[in-house]
Amino acid sequence: MQHIEKYMLERMHDYLKPIDTNWQPQDLLPDATTPEFFDDIKAIQETAKGLSYDLVAVLIGDTITEEALPTYESWLTMVDGQSKDEEGGWMKWVRFWTAEENRHGDLLNKYLYLSGRVDMRQMEVSTQYLIADGFDIGTGHDPYRNFVYTSFQELATNISHRRVASLAKKDGDTLLSKMCGVIASDEARHAKAYKDFMARIFEVDPSEAMIAFEDMMKKKIVMPAHFLREVGLNIGQTFGHFTDAAQRLGVYTAVDYVEIMKQLLEDWQIESIKELNEAGEKARDYLMRLPDRLLRVAERMKTPELEYKFSWIAG
Ligand SMILES: [Fe+2]
Ligand SMILES: [Fe+2]
């Protein structure tokens, strides 16, 4: 972490945008100080009527996932080996990353509130639950596992926001499409950053980095909202319905999981990493074989058909 922190301090602004000129939720939302405000809301509600049930459900699940940002920030601050210096590379990155991410939930939440499609109270209860319940993603406080997880996860959110953007466009909601588009491009930048930091770890400690990657893939990368629930349900009971809807729409599928895995293998040039200890070699070979195995499983998976009535959706 000492090695990485120095590097992060030097490079973080290549991966984060200057705050003054970065997009803000207000750039994409009706301006409440103008006389057009109420007409703008009416227009949003008219267009939002055209969004499919599954798309609204997925968008709500995505929003709740973004809104659980306190969980991710507090987890990141617990990583072992960091300098614990507020101005050090790690803590500074965590703050700046969080500050960018915070716009995602903010924007989507305001859109959903204005859309008229959502039972906001139900959604808010789910959000409070998700933050209170936290998550268990199998990284512990290990920095290597942490960088593998964040690299994977930022790529996954890039895909899902991008897909929601194109589905929203298809359903006639160009504003929502734009919103998800700008969020997706943030996620892509963050993915690049985490992949770069992890690449530096592969340079200096290839065997342990490889073992960490193998371990995370053996455990499978769980989504950060895997504890998602609704009023009256147990922890995690809503999550499966949310991922079913995402799979049905093709917003995030088992094939995407394999594609992300492949991308990481390529970006970190796993195949050509030599000078590994025995466990490291085994880990590399396991990882190189994994995409084909996972793809065979993914191809056999059936698209879930069961329609589920989420308490979040109005009417
Ligand atoms: Fe995000
Ligand atoms: Fe993200």
PDB file of C-alpha atoms and ligand atoms in Angstrom, residues 66 97 101 104 154 157 187 190, ligand 2:
ATOM      1  CA  GLU A  66     -25.509   3.889  -5.798  1.00  0.00           C
ATOM      2  CA  TRP A  97     -13.745   8.915  -5.719  1.00  0.00           C
ATOM      3  CA  GLU A 101     -19.776   8.665  -7.079  1.00  0.00           C
ATOM      4  CA  HIS A 104     -24.827   9.109  -9.287  1.00  0.00           C
ATOM      5  CA  GLU A 154     -16.692  -0.513 -11.838  1.00  0.00           C
ATOM      6  CA  THR A 157     -21.658  -0.789 -13.307  1.00  0.00           C
ATOM      7  CA  GLU A 187     -17.747   4.254 -14.007  1.00  0.00           C
ATOM      8  CA  HIS A 190     -13.029   4.626 -12.263  1.00  0.00           C
TER       9      HIS A 190
HETATM   10 FE    FE B   2     -18.647   3.192  -9.482  1.00  0.00          FE
END
